[in-house]
XYZ file of C-alpha atoms in Angstrom:
522
model
C -54.960 -0.633 -28.146
C -57.738 1.095 -30.060
C -59.739 -1.416 -32.098
C -60.148 -0.454 -35.769
C -61.854 -3.625 -37.054
C -64.419 -5.437 -34.907
C -66.148 -8.603 -36.139
C -68.864 -10.012 -33.879
C -70.624 -13.363 -34.519
C -70.691 -12.957 -38.320
C -72.190 -15.762 -40.418
C -72.731 -16.073 -44.156
C -74.349 -18.816 -46.278
C -74.613 -19.193 -50.036
C -77.860 -20.916 -50.810
C -76.701 -23.237 -53.538
C -77.304 -26.947 -53.155
C -74.881 -29.416 -54.751
C -75.871 -32.881 -55.917
C -73.823 -34.426 -53.090
C -72.478 -32.747 -49.932
C -68.732 -32.095 -49.894
C -66.846 -33.694 -46.993
C -66.298 -31.258 -44.124
C -62.568 -32.015 -44.148
C -62.178 -30.705 -47.737
C -64.334 -27.592 -47.757
C -67.199 -25.704 -46.189
C -70.315 -27.567 -45.186
C -73.178 -28.143 -47.611
C -76.781 -28.696 -46.758
C -80.287 -27.574 -47.633
C -79.321 -23.972 -46.962
C -76.253 -24.309 -49.163
C -72.620 -23.546 -48.426
C -71.914 -22.145 -44.965
C -68.991 -19.848 -45.790
C -68.711 -18.124 -42.376
C -69.970 -19.555 -39.099
C -70.106 -17.279 -36.010
C -66.813 -15.469 -36.702
C -65.527 -12.983 -34.105
C -62.208 -11.111 -33.735
C -60.824 -7.572 -33.542
C -57.819 -5.746 -35.029
C -55.989 -2.858 -33.372
C -55.149 0.426 -35.080
C -51.878 0.179 -36.985
C -51.719 -3.600 -36.579
C -50.688 -6.008 -39.356
C -53.222 -8.825 -38.934
C -53.291 -12.040 -40.977
C -56.300 -14.124 -42.016
C -55.023 -17.572 -42.966
C -56.548 -20.930 -43.703
C -57.092 -23.629 -46.332
C -58.994 -23.211 -49.584
C -62.725 -22.700 -49.060
C -62.248 -21.512 -45.469
C -64.305 -18.326 -46.026
C -61.473 -15.776 -46.199
C -62.687 -13.961 -49.333
C -66.281 -13.806 -48.042
C -64.973 -12.213 -44.845
C -62.958 -9.606 -46.765
C -65.941 -8.707 -48.941
C -68.155 -8.258 -45.867
C -65.574 -6.004 -44.193
C -65.319 -3.899 -47.360
C -69.171 -3.618 -47.432
C -69.356 -5.527 -50.733
C -71.315 -8.421 -49.228
C -74.027 -8.499 -46.559
C -73.659 -10.900 -43.618
C -76.600 -13.153 -42.735
C -75.993 -12.657 -39.018
C -73.725 -10.730 -36.697
C -72.154 -7.290 -37.000
C -68.887 -5.779 -38.158
C -67.443 -2.288 -37.882
C -64.451 -0.717 -39.623
C -62.944 2.455 -38.198
C -66.066 2.819 -36.046
C -68.606 2.491 -38.888
C -71.054 -0.367 -39.389
C -70.422 -2.247 -42.656
C -74.160 -2.524 -43.379
C -75.860 0.643 -42.151
C -72.884 2.953 -42.810
C -71.360 1.336 -45.875
C -70.582 4.652 -47.601
C -68.504 5.770 -44.652
C -66.760 2.392 -44.600
C -65.890 2.559 -48.297
C -64.290 5.975 -47.912
C -61.987 4.572 -45.216
C -60.898 1.241 -46.669
C -58.537 0.201 -49.426
C -59.082 -3.229 -50.960
C -56.787 -5.430 -53.067
C -58.511 -8.638 -54.169
C -56.443 -11.623 -55.187
C -57.013 -11.110 -58.907
C -55.611 -7.556 -59.206
C -58.557 -5.155 -59.437
C -57.170 -3.400 -62.498
C -58.602 -2.597 -65.906
C -56.260 -4.379 -68.288
C -57.000 -2.118 -71.275
C -56.399 1.115 -69.363
C -52.928 2.534 -68.874
C -51.192 2.772 -65.524
C -52.129 6.434 -65.219
C -55.717 5.885 -66.402
C -56.239 3.137 -63.795
C -54.958 5.389 -61.025
C -57.117 8.332 -62.121
C -60.167 6.071 -62.359
C -59.811 4.796 -58.793
C -59.134 8.306 -57.496
C -62.339 9.526 -59.161
C -64.386 6.705 -57.621
C -63.337 7.903 -54.171
C -63.989 11.566 -54.952
C -60.358 12.623 -54.997
C -57.566 13.199 -57.515
C -54.134 11.677 -58.033
C -52.550 15.018 -57.121
C -54.422 15.155 -53.794
C -53.494 11.589 -52.888
C -50.004 11.531 -54.363
C -48.184 11.866 -51.055
C -49.846 8.699 -49.777
C -48.645 6.635 -52.761
C -45.375 8.395 -53.655
C -43.054 5.681 -52.300
C -44.851 2.948 -54.279
C -46.104 4.711 -57.405
C -42.762 6.419 -58.082
C -41.332 2.949 -58.877
C -43.706 2.492 -61.840
C -44.557 6.079 -62.778
C -42.197 6.051 -65.768
C -44.490 3.398 -67.292
C -47.651 5.487 -66.778
C -48.611 5.210 -70.464
C -48.380 1.405 -70.580
C -51.560 -0.679 -70.479
C -52.019 -2.554 -67.196
C -52.409 -5.843 -69.071
C -48.853 -5.487 -70.396
C -47.265 -5.131 -66.945
C -45.329 -7.853 -65.152
C -46.861 -9.392 -62.040
C -44.724 -7.269 -59.710
C -45.643 -4.036 -61.483
C -49.359 -4.921 -61.469
C -49.043 -5.494 -57.761
C -47.541 -2.043 -57.192
C -50.190 -0.383 -59.361
C -53.032 -2.212 -57.585
C -51.646 -1.150 -54.214
C -51.344 2.458 -55.422
C -54.980 2.371 -56.601
C -56.066 1.023 -53.202
C -54.173 3.778 -51.358
C -54.811 6.840 -53.538
C -57.753 8.032 -51.389
C -55.659 7.712 -48.191
C -57.591 4.903 -46.412
C -57.177 4.142 -42.724
C -57.605 0.377 -43.192
C -56.137 -1.745 -45.993
C -57.579 -5.171 -46.846
C -55.369 -7.468 -48.930
C -56.879 -10.756 -50.116
C -53.894 -12.896 -51.213
C -52.394 -9.975 -53.161
C -49.136 -11.745 -54.045
C -50.517 -14.854 -55.736
C -48.594 -15.413 -58.969
C -45.852 -12.952 -58.005
C -42.201 -13.944 -57.750
C -40.456 -14.116 -54.328
C -38.439 -10.923 -54.780
C -41.509 -8.852 -55.716
C -43.397 -10.378 -52.784
C -40.682 -9.288 -50.376
C -40.790 -5.780 -51.866
C -44.552 -5.534 -51.308
C -44.259 -6.572 -47.671
C -41.491 -4.052 -47.162
C -43.913 -1.429 -48.518
C -46.562 -2.603 -46.054
C -44.061 -1.969 -43.262
C -43.870 1.710 -44.273
C -47.684 1.901 -44.308
C -47.814 0.522 -40.763
C -45.510 3.351 -39.688
C -48.257 5.714 -40.925
C -50.717 3.947 -38.555
C -52.610 2.323 -41.447
C -54.237 -0.895 -40.255
C -53.482 -3.849 -42.544
C -55.553 -7.044 -42.733
C -54.082 -9.570 -45.164
C -54.584 -13.171 -46.227
C -51.770 -15.188 -47.755
C -50.802 -18.804 -48.473
C -47.070 -17.997 -48.123
C -45.609 -18.881 -44.728
C -42.880 -16.221 -44.921
C -45.635 -13.605 -45.333
C -47.660 -15.106 -42.471
C -44.647 -14.585 -40.231
C -44.543 -10.870 -41.093
C -47.922 -10.350 -39.413
C -48.180 -9.413 -35.742
C -51.143 -11.704 -35.103
C -53.060 -14.136 -37.286
C -56.491 -15.734 -37.203
C -56.711 -19.281 -38.541
C -59.990 -19.758 -40.401
C -61.176 -23.247 -41.358
C -64.608 -24.496 -42.423
C -65.937 -20.991 -41.883
C -64.917 -20.782 -38.228
C -62.050 -19.118 -36.382
C -60.024 -22.006 -34.983
C -57.434 -19.874 -33.224
C -55.914 -16.381 -32.932
C -52.322 -15.861 -31.793
C -48.849 -14.933 -32.970
C -47.851 -16.449 -36.331
C -45.424 -18.951 -34.811
C -47.960 -20.143 -32.238
C -50.687 -20.664 -34.858
C -48.341 -22.335 -37.363
C -47.141 -24.722 -34.658
C -50.630 -25.487 -33.350
C -51.974 -26.245 -36.851
C -48.823 -27.764 -38.323
C -50.837 -30.465 -40.135
C -52.292 -27.725 -42.365
C -49.346 -25.350 -42.689
C -46.358 -27.657 -42.367
C -47.344 -31.090 -43.699
C -44.677 -33.809 -43.949
C -42.348 -33.270 -46.876
C -42.199 -35.544 -49.891
C -39.275 -37.890 -50.398
C -36.957 -36.586 -53.128
C -37.842 -37.753 -56.623
C -34.937 -39.592 -58.255
C -33.282 -37.801 -61.169
C -33.547 -39.860 -64.391
C -30.333 -41.387 -65.688
C -28.656 -39.134 -68.214
C -30.053 -35.856 -66.867
C -27.252 -33.322 -66.808
C -26.308 -31.662 -63.539
C -22.911 -30.066 -64.240
C -22.616 -27.395 -61.522
C -20.226 -25.260 -63.564
C -22.577 -24.804 -66.517
C -25.210 -22.134 -66.970
C -26.874 -23.603 -70.075
C -26.503 -27.370 -70.099
C -27.169 -30.119 -72.624
C -27.004 -33.895 -72.168
C -23.595 -35.358 -72.954
C -23.273 -37.422 -76.117
C -24.189 -41.047 -75.535
C -25.707 -40.460 -72.080
C -27.825 -43.316 -70.740
C -31.506 -42.864 -70.044
C -32.807 -42.540 -73.594
C -33.275 -39.562 -75.864
C -34.310 -36.279 -74.247
C -37.955 -35.267 -74.611
C -37.105 -31.544 -74.705
C -34.044 -30.199 -76.530
C -33.427 -26.469 -76.800
C -30.430 -24.882 -78.500
C -29.716 -21.141 -78.611
C -33.402 -20.248 -78.480
C -34.286 -16.562 -78.939
C -37.604 -14.730 -79.020
C -37.426 -11.042 -79.857
C -40.160 -8.422 -79.912
C -38.600 -5.661 -81.959
C -35.254 -4.939 -80.336
C -36.279 -6.552 -77.030
C -35.105 -10.145 -76.589
C -37.602 -11.630 -74.127
C -35.786 -14.969 -74.417
C -32.084 -14.433 -75.092
C -30.132 -17.505 -76.282
C -31.118 -20.350 -73.936
C -30.077 -24.021 -74.252
C -31.047 -27.026 -72.127
C -32.386 -30.583 -72.264
C -35.030 -32.432 -70.233
C -35.306 -36.236 -70.076
C -38.190 -38.661 -69.824
C -39.780 -38.826 -66.379
C -37.832 -35.841 -65.076
C -39.473 -33.115 -62.975
C -37.885 -29.958 -64.335
C -38.454 -26.644 -62.550
C -38.402 -23.575 -64.791
C -38.002 -20.588 -62.471
C -37.544 -16.858 -62.852
C -38.840 -13.519 -61.660
C -41.857 -11.888 -63.325
C -40.691 -10.600 -66.701
C -37.639 -12.902 -66.867
C -38.938 -14.646 -70.015
C -40.291 -17.971 -68.703
C -43.806 -17.629 -70.094
C -42.459 -16.599 -73.514
C -40.153 -19.633 -73.512
C -42.983 -21.936 -72.483
C -45.182 -20.586 -75.295
C -42.519 -21.609 -77.802
C -42.145 -25.073 -76.285
C -45.900 -25.700 -76.338
C -46.337 -24.588 -79.953
C -48.161 -21.357 -79.161
C -45.392 -19.167 -80.573
C -42.403 -19.647 -82.873
C -38.822 -18.610 -82.063
C -36.933 -15.755 -83.676
C -33.697 -17.757 -83.625
C -32.479 -21.146 -82.469
C -33.960 -24.626 -82.543
C -35.936 -26.894 -80.286
C -37.651 -30.263 -80.219
C -40.461 -31.304 -77.884
C -41.589 -34.948 -77.761
C -39.541 -35.454 -80.922
C -41.216 -32.660 -82.912
C -39.654 -29.455 -84.226
C -41.040 -26.377 -82.454
C -40.750 -24.334 -85.672
C -42.478 -26.624 -88.150
C -44.381 -29.304 -86.195
C -46.077 -27.262 -83.477
C -49.493 -28.765 -84.240
C -48.049 -32.242 -83.544
C -46.527 -30.948 -80.306
C -49.947 -29.845 -79.077
C -51.263 -33.411 -79.517
C -48.472 -34.976 -77.474
C -48.353 -32.695 -74.456
C -50.605 -31.717 -71.574
C -50.921 -28.174 -70.279
C -52.270 -26.661 -67.082
C -52.215 -22.969 -66.276
C -52.680 -21.172 -62.973
C -56.272 -20.432 -64.026
C -56.946 -24.170 -64.288
C -58.377 -24.082 -67.869
C -61.603 -25.848 -66.849
C -65.140 -24.820 -67.770
C -66.959 -23.755 -64.599
C -70.406 -24.214 -66.121
C -69.752 -27.865 -67.053
C -69.788 -30.784 -64.638
C -66.713 -32.745 -63.588
C -67.535 -35.573 -66.025
C -68.360 -33.161 -68.853
C -64.993 -31.414 -68.480
C -63.161 -34.728 -68.647
C -65.139 -35.837 -71.711
C -64.622 -32.521 -73.495
C -60.840 -32.379 -73.062
C -60.345 -36.097 -73.738
C -62.224 -35.639 -77.020
C -60.045 -32.656 -77.914
C -56.992 -34.870 -77.356
C -58.404 -37.436 -79.805
C -59.523 -40.205 -77.442
C -62.514 -42.315 -78.532
C -65.754 -42.613 -76.536
C -65.061 -46.123 -75.184
C -61.606 -45.084 -73.941
C -63.010 -41.954 -72.342
C -65.808 -43.782 -70.520
C -63.598 -46.560 -69.143
C -60.832 -44.225 -68.026
C -63.209 -41.607 -66.574
C -64.699 -44.050 -64.064
C -61.246 -45.210 -62.967
C -59.886 -41.685 -62.593
C -62.929 -40.484 -60.638
C -62.486 -43.369 -58.192
C -58.784 -42.592 -57.771
C -59.601 -38.948 -56.997
C -62.526 -39.901 -54.731
C -64.722 -37.833 -57.068
C -67.127 -40.591 -58.048
C -70.012 -39.036 -56.070
C -69.282 -35.608 -57.544
C -69.032 -36.361 -61.246
C -72.277 -34.450 -61.903
C -71.330 -31.407 -59.814
C -70.545 -28.197 -61.646
C -66.842 -27.363 -61.531
C -67.737 -23.864 -60.294
C -69.071 -25.421 -57.074
C -65.838 -27.229 -56.181
C -63.251 -25.951 -53.662
C -60.079 -24.561 -55.210
C -57.973 -27.577 -54.243
C -60.456 -29.948 -55.903
C -60.429 -27.874 -59.102
C -56.657 -27.986 -59.095
C -56.467 -31.769 -58.821
C -59.137 -32.178 -61.503
C -57.361 -29.804 -63.885
C -54.092 -31.702 -63.512
C -55.853 -35.018 -64.054
C -57.498 -33.647 -67.212
C -54.139 -32.380 -68.487
C -52.583 -35.884 -68.353
C -55.760 -37.881 -69.106
C -54.451 -38.791 -72.590
C -51.042 -39.936 -71.219
C -48.931 -37.234 -72.872
C -45.168 -37.465 -73.119
C -44.811 -34.136 -71.297
C -47.087 -32.003 -69.126
C -46.428 -28.269 -68.825
C -47.606 -26.739 -65.538
C -47.619 -22.935 -65.416
C -47.772 -21.900 -61.742
C -50.416 -24.556 -61.045
C -50.558 -24.099 -57.251
C -50.891 -20.322 -56.995
C -52.952 -19.309 -53.963
C -53.290 -22.856 -52.612
C -52.610 -23.813 -48.990
C -49.549 -25.950 -48.088
C -51.431 -29.181 -47.343
C -53.312 -29.055 -50.656
C -50.113 -28.173 -52.517
C -48.462 -31.259 -51.042
C -51.344 -33.415 -52.299
C -50.918 -31.876 -55.739
C -47.201 -32.641 -55.775
C -47.952 -36.232 -54.900
C -49.964 -36.352 -58.147
C -46.939 -34.902 -59.972
C -44.686 -37.592 -58.488
C -47.151 -40.302 -59.524
C -47.202 -38.949 -63.092
C -43.397 -38.854 -63.246
C -43.211 -42.477 -62.078
C -45.434 -43.361 -65.047
C -42.828 -41.805 -67.335
C -44.557 -38.466 -67.923
C -42.062 -35.608 -67.983
C -43.140 -32.653 -65.843
C -42.080 -29.123 -66.840
C -43.242 -26.790 -64.076
C -43.014 -23.103 -63.203
C -43.649 -22.013 -59.621
C -43.111 -19.088 -57.274
C -43.111 -21.384 -54.214
C -39.490 -22.101 -53.422
C -40.356 -25.109 -51.261
C -41.789 -26.649 -54.453
C -38.489 -25.967 -56.217
C -36.923 -28.381 -53.731
C -39.212 -31.137 -55.071
C -37.837 -30.854 -58.618
C -35.100 -33.122 -60.010
C -33.419 -30.134 -61.631
C -34.075 -26.417 -61.822
C -33.190 -23.650 -64.240
C -33.423 -20.022 -63.153
C -33.945 -17.332 -65.782
C -32.717 -13.755 -65.348
C -33.025 -11.099 -68.061
C -34.107 -13.657 -70.661
C -31.108 -15.954 -70.056
C -30.650 -19.114 -67.993
C -28.407 -17.952 -65.151
C -28.125 -21.322 -63.434
C -29.227 -24.911 -63.886
C -28.792 -27.992 -61.708
C -30.297 -29.973 -58.865
C -31.536 -28.010 -55.831
C -28.603 -29.255 -53.747
C -26.084 -28.309 -56.435
C -27.454 -24.785 -56.724
C -27.446 -24.268 -52.963
C -23.826 -25.410 -52.779
C -22.715 -23.408 -55.796
C -24.127 -20.121 -54.529
C -23.508 -20.886 -50.849
C -27.141 -20.339 -49.883
C -29.209 -22.210 -47.246
C -32.287 -22.859 -49.400
C -33.803 -22.277 -52.836
C -35.536 -19.083 -51.715
C -32.143 -17.518 -51.018
C -30.693 -18.895 -54.273
C -33.567 -17.414 -56.271
C -33.351 -14.046 -54.516
C -29.565 -13.885 -54.993
C -29.845 -14.469 -58.754
C -33.019 -12.446 -59.405
C -31.519 -9.363 -57.792
C -28.710 -9.451 -60.350
C -31.172 -8.526 -63.113
C -29.963 -5.521 -65.083
C -32.522 -4.889 -67.779
C -35.421 -2.598 -66.900
C -38.989 -3.263 -67.943
C -39.372 -2.592 -71.667
């Protein structure tokens, strides 16, 4: 097979010294030279092959992609793409590669059409000249060409970003976790599109934290601590490194008494007089309309103290809009709701004081240290200095962060940031913590560690309201609701939903319901 990508003994260091070295088991090495992101990496990819780069957070995957796209210079070694050296012939390389970084390389204030024209211009072509190469993908979003990219759903952004990467007809496509934050149905659609690109002999090199996507590659390289630990078929690599990719599952969390699980209902409330105490979230006929468009369309449910409640739905289904109402960031058009005993219409400022919140972007300040972030957010939540100091030391010991309290958050591996952000969000012992896709882009072993923190919080009586696109995480929830077209289509325990819809797992349940969506993007 003709080799399109050849990487030979590539190394890369970032000369940035931390106050204390990070353990090798948690991230790349740290020393006087700084972080060793890539350490003597070698592999090759054949023309037309779908090749995966997988590994835990901080393994060096993004640095490798940036080197192969000639956006970063290696410290040692060589790499060629389509026969051209990534250093001495970078202009030739850039004409032949398409690149989708994990954070959607789109200009949010430009329209769909303006983004596409901009990327075509960069590569010295036009949309008309490259249209045949993107027709199958772009035709699905072309009717929204006048909409700003920032207003698109995650799935539509994904299709636009892929169109922008392909408009100049590249021979090699690099995808750095392109489906992070995208629902399972849209992820499947993207990988189906990649299959059509392979038929055109386009070489595809992709990284992903999703095991179903790993299995759609022909070969994968497992990268850890900056080194290639193994290259083989997906199944062989996943089996060999099962401790990373298939860690032991968590024992099911017990559903609180009084939580409703009626399998025949689609919008369920607790029965009158149910044991287990008053619900901490009560929603009745909640609606949020933007003009004539009802983003949230008459939803009702309850959540009880200490329950882990999964709030699922495809991109654009209305989950984020609903969560904004529950957290006091937006008021409903119709209906009522109470969170931690406070009315979401009139007491939203009180709600904000009694909840915790963590978004996918972690909501930490990168230019502050670990201890400074904790102190800042604890102060915002109204804790006094003595409380903050005493609790900070205890929390840092529990997280094994005590030697890193003076490290800048920007210097921490992604998994460490994630655990810190969750800890900050519940530092003031809120009644409820809202987690909006908190584990996006994180490897399975680190996600399991994060869910152990969730279980620990629930045992302390903190209610967890979580959105996720990982269907294995849905299995960890006490109950799940699934939104479709602004409505709750189903609610119940994972086992109840699998039985009701006669599906083997939550991924199939979600796909079955999400594909029943009727409303188009507005």
